[in-house]
mmCIF file of C-alpha atoms in Angstrom:
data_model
loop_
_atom_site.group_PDB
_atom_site.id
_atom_site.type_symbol
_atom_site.label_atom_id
_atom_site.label_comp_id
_atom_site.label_asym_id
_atom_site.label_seq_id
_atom_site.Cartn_x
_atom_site.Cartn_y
_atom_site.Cartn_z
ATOM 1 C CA UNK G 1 0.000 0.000 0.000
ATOM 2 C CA UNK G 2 1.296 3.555 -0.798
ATOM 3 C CA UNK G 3 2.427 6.027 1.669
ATOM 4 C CA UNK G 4 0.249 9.347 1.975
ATOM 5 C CA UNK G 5 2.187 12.570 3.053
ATOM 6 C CA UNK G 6 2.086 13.152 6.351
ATOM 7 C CA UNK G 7 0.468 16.327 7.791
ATOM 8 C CA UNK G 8 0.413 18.112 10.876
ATOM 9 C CA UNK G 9 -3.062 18.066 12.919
ATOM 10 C CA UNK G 10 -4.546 20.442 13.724
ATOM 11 C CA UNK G 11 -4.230 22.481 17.444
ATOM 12 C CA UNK G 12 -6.429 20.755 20.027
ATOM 13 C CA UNK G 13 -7.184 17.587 17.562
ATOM 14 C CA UNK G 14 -4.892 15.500 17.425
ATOM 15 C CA UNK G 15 -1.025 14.873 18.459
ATOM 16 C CA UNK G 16 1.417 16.665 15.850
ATOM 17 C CA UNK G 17 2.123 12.596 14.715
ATOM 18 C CA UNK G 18 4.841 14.393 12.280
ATOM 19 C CA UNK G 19 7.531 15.120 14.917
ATOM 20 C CA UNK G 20 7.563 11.891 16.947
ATOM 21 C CA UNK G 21 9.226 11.877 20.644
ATOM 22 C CA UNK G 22 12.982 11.700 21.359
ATOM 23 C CA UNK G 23 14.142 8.367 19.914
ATOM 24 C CA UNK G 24 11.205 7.845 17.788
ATOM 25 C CA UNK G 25 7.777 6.105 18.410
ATOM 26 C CA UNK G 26 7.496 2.475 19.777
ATOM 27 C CA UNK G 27 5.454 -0.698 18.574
ATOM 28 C CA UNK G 28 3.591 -0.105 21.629
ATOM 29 C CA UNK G 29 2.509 3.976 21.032
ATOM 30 C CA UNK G 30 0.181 2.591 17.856
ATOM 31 C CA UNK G 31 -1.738 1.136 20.453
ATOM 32 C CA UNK G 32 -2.295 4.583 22.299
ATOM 33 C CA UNK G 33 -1.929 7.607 20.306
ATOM 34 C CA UNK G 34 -5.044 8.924 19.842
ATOM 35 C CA UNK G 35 -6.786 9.651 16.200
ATOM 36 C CA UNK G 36 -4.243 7.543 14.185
ATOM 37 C CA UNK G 37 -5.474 6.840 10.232
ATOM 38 C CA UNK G 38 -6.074 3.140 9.632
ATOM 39 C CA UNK G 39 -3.244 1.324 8.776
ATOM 40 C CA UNK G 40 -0.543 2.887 9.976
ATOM 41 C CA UNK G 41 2.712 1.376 10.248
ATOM 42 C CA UNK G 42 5.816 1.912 12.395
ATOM 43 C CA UNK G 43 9.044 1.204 10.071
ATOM 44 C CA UNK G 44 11.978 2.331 12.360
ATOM 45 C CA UNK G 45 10.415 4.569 14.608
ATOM 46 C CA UNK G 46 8.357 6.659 12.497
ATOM 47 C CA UNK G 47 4.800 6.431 10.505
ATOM 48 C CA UNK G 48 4.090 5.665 7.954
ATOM 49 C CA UNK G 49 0.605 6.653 6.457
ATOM 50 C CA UNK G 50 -1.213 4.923 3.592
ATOM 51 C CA UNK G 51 -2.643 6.439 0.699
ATOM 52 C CA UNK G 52 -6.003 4.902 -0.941
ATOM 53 C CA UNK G 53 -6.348 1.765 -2.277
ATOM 54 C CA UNK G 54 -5.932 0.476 -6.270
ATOM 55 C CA UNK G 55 -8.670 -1.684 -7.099
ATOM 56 C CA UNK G 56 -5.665 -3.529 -8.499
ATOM 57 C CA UNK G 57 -4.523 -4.009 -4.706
ATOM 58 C CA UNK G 58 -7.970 -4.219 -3.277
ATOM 59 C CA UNK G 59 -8.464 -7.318 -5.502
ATOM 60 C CA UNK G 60 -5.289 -8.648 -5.365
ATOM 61 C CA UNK G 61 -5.658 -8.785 -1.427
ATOM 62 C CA UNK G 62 -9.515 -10.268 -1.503
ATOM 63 C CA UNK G 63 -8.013 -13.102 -3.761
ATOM 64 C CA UNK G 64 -5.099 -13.604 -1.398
ATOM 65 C CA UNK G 65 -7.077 -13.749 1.868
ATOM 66 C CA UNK G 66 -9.635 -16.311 0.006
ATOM 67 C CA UNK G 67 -7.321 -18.684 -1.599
ATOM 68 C CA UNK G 68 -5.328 -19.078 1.601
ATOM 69 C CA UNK G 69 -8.837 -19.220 3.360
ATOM 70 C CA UNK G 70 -9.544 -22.550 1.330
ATOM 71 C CA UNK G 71 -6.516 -24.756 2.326
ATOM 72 C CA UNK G 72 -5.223 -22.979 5.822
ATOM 73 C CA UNK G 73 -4.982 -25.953 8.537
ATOM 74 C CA UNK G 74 -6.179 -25.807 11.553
ATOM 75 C CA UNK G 75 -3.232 -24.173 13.177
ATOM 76 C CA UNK G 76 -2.417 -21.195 11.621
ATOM 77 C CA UNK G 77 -5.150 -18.752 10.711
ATOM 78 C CA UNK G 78 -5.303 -15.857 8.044
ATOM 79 C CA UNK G 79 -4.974 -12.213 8.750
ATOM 80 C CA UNK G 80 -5.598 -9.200 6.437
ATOM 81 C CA UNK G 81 -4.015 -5.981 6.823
ATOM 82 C CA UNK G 82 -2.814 -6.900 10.579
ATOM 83 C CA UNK G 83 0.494 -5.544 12.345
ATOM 84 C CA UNK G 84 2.874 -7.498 13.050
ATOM 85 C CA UNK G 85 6.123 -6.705 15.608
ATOM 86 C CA UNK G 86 9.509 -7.010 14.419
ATOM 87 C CA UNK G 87 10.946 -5.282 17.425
ATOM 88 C CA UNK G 88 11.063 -1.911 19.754
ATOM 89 C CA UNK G 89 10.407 0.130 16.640
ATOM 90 C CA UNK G 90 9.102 -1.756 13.966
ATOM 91 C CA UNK G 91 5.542 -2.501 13.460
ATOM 92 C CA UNK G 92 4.408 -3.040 9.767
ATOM 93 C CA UNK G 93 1.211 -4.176 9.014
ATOM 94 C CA UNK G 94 1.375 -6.746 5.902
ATOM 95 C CA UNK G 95 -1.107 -6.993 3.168
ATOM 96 C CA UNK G 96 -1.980 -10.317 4.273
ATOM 97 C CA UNK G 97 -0.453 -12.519 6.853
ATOM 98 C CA UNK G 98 -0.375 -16.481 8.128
ATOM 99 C CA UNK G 99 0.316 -16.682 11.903
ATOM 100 C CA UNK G 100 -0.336 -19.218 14.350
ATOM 101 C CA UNK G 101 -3.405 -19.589 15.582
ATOM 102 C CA UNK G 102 -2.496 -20.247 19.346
ATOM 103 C CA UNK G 103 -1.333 -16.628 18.950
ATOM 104 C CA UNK G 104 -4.638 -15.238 19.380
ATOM 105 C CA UNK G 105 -5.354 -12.962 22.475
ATOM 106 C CA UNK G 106 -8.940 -12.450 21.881
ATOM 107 C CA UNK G 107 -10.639 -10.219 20.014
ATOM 108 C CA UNK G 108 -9.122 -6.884 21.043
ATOM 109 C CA UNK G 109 -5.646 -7.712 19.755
ATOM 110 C CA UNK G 110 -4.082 -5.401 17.317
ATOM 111 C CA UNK G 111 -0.832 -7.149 16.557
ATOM 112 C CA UNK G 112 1.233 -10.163 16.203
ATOM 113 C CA UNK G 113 4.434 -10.614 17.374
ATOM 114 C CA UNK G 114 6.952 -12.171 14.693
ATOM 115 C CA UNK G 115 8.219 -15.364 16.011
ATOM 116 C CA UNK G 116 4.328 -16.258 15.661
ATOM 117 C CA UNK G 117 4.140 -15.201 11.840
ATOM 118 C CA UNK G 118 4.840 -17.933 9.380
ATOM 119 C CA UNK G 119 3.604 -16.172 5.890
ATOM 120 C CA UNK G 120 3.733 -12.062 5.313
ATOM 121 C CA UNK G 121 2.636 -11.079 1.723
ATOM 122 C CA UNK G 122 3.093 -7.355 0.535
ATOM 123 C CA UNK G 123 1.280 -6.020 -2.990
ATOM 124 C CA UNK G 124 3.374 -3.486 -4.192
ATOM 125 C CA UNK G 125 2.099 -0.034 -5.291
ATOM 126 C CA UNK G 126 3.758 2.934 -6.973
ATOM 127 C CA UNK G 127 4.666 4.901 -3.963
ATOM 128 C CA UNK G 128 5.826 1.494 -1.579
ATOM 129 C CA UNK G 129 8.181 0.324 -3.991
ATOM 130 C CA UNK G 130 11.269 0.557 -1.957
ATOM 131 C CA UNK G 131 9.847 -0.567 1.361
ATOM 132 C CA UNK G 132 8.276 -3.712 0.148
ATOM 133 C CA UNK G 133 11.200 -4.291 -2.123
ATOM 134 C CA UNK G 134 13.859 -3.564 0.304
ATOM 135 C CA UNK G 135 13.107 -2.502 3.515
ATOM 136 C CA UNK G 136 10.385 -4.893 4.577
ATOM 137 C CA UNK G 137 12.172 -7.775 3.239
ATOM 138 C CA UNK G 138 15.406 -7.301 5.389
ATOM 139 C CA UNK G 139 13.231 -6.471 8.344
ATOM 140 C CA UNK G 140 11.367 -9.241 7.824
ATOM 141 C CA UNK G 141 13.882 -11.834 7.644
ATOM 142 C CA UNK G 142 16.285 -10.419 10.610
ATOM 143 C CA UNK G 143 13.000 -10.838 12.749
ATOM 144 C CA UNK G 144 12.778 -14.572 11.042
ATOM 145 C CA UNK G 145 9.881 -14.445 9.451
ATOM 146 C CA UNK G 146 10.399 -17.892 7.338
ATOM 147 C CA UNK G 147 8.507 -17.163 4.179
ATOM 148 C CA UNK G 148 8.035 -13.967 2.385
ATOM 149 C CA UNK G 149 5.674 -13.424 -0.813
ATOM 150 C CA UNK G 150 5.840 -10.066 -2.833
ATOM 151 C CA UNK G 151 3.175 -9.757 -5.277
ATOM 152 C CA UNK G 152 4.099 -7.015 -8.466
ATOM 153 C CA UNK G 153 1.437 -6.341 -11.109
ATOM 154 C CA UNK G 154 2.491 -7.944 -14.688
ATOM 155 C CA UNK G 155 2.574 -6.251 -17.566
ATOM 156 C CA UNK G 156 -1.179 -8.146 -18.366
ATOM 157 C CA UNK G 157 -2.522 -5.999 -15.490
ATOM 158 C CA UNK G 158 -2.512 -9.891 -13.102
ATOM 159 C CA UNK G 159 -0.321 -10.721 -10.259
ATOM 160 C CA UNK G 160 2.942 -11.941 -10.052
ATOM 161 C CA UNK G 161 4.200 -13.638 -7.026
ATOM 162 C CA UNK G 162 8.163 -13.658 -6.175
ATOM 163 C CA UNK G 163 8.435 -16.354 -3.456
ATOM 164 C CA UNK G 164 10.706 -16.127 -0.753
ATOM 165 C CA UNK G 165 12.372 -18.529 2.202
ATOM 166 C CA UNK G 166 14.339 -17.683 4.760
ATOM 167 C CA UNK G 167 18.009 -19.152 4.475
ATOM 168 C CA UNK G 168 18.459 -19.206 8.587
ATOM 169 C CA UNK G 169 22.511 -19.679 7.762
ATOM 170 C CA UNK G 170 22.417 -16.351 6.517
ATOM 171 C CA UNK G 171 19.253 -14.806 8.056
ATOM 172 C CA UNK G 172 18.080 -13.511 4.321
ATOM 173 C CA UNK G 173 15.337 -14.357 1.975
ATOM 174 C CA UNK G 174 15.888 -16.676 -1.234
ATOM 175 C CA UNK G 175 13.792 -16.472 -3.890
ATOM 176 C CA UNK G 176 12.233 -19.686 -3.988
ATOM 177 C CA UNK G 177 9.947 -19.225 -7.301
ATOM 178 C CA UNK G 178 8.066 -16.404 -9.796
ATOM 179 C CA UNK G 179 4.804 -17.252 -10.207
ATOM 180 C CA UNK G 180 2.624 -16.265 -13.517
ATOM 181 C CA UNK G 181 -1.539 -17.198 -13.853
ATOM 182 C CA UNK G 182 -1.239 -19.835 -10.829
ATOM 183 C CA UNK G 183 0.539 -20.232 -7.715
ATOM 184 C CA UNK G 184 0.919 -23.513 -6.387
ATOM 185 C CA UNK G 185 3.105 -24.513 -3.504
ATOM 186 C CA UNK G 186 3.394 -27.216 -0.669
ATOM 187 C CA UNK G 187 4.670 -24.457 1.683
ATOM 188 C CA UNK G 188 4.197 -23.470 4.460
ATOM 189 C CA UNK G 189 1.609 -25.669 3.533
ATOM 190 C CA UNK G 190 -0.626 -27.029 0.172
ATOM 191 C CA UNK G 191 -1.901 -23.737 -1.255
ATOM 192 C CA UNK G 192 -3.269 -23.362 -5.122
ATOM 193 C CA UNK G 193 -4.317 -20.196 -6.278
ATOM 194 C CA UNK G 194 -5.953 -19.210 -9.503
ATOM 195 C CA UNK G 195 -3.985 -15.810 -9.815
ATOM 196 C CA UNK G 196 -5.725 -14.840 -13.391
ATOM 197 C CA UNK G 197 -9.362 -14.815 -10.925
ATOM 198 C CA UNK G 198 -7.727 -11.521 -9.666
ATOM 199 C CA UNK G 199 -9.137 -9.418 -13.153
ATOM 200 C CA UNK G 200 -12.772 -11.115 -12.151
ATOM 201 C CA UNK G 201 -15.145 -8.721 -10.194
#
């Protein structure tokens, strides 16, 4: 998702979110700073706004969530657009996510905490090209995230998926496979997904 410009609020709204505290914010101020836009992110110690949806990524993510949806055992549940914690300062919220599900809390919880994320997927848009090229990636895999899908938009307008794994010798991602018009893999577990359905309404 793209990043929107940042603006200061306006007196007796909302905290100037533009000039964060000494040392930046922490995973844990996205719980309590009031009047924060959904789907914020924290990416070292500062946030990061989104801008408005593609339809390309709106249907990109529906197909996502539902494919996974199908074949998802028992243990590990799907999330959409949820936060995940990498550390003090690092809170990204994925387009889509696998965790486990003994991770829950209940149904007040706003994040997940990495070593309970199997699966982060991240659509890329015009203005997030370098974080979910670069800079989520490496966060991503220092926190040990062990699988890593970015999802680009073909020159046929439909999906393609660049598969990652992390290597835990070198704590990076591998590229795994590119996948064009179907995706099907036997991990982190069996999942088959029709990604030409993505140009059906």
């Amino acid at each position: 998702m793209g990043a929107a410009t940042m603006t200061s609020a306006a007196p007796d709204s909302a905290p100037d979110w533009a000039h964060p505290p000494a040392g930046g914010y922490t995973a844990e101020d996205l719980d309590t700073l009031p009047g924060l836009p959904p789907h914020t992110e924290l990416i070292d110690g500062s946030l990061v706004f989104m801008s408005p949806q593609t339809k390309f990524h709106l249907r990109v993510l529906r197909l996502f969530e539902q494919g996974l949806l199908r074949t998802v055992p028992d243990h590990l549940e799907v999330l959409r657009e949820f936060n995940v914690i990498l550390g003090k300062q690092q809170r990204p919220e994925p387009d889509v996510m696998v965790a486990r599900a003994d991770a829950d809390t209940g149904d007040l919880q706003t994040a997940v905490h990495a070593a309970d994320a199997v699966l982060v997927i991240e659509v890329v848009s015009p203005e997030s090209e370098g974080r979910d090229r670069e800079t989520k990636p490496i966060k991503y895999a220092r926190a040990g995230i062990p699988h890593f899908w970015r999802v680009e938009r073909g020159d046929d307008g439909l999906p393609v998926v660049f598969a990652y794994a992390l290597d835990k010798a070198t704590g990076a991602y591998g590229l795994t496979g590119i996948h064009h018009h179907r995706l099907k893999v036997t991990v982190p577990f069996v999942i088959d997904i029709d990604l030409s359905a993505a140009s059906r309404r």
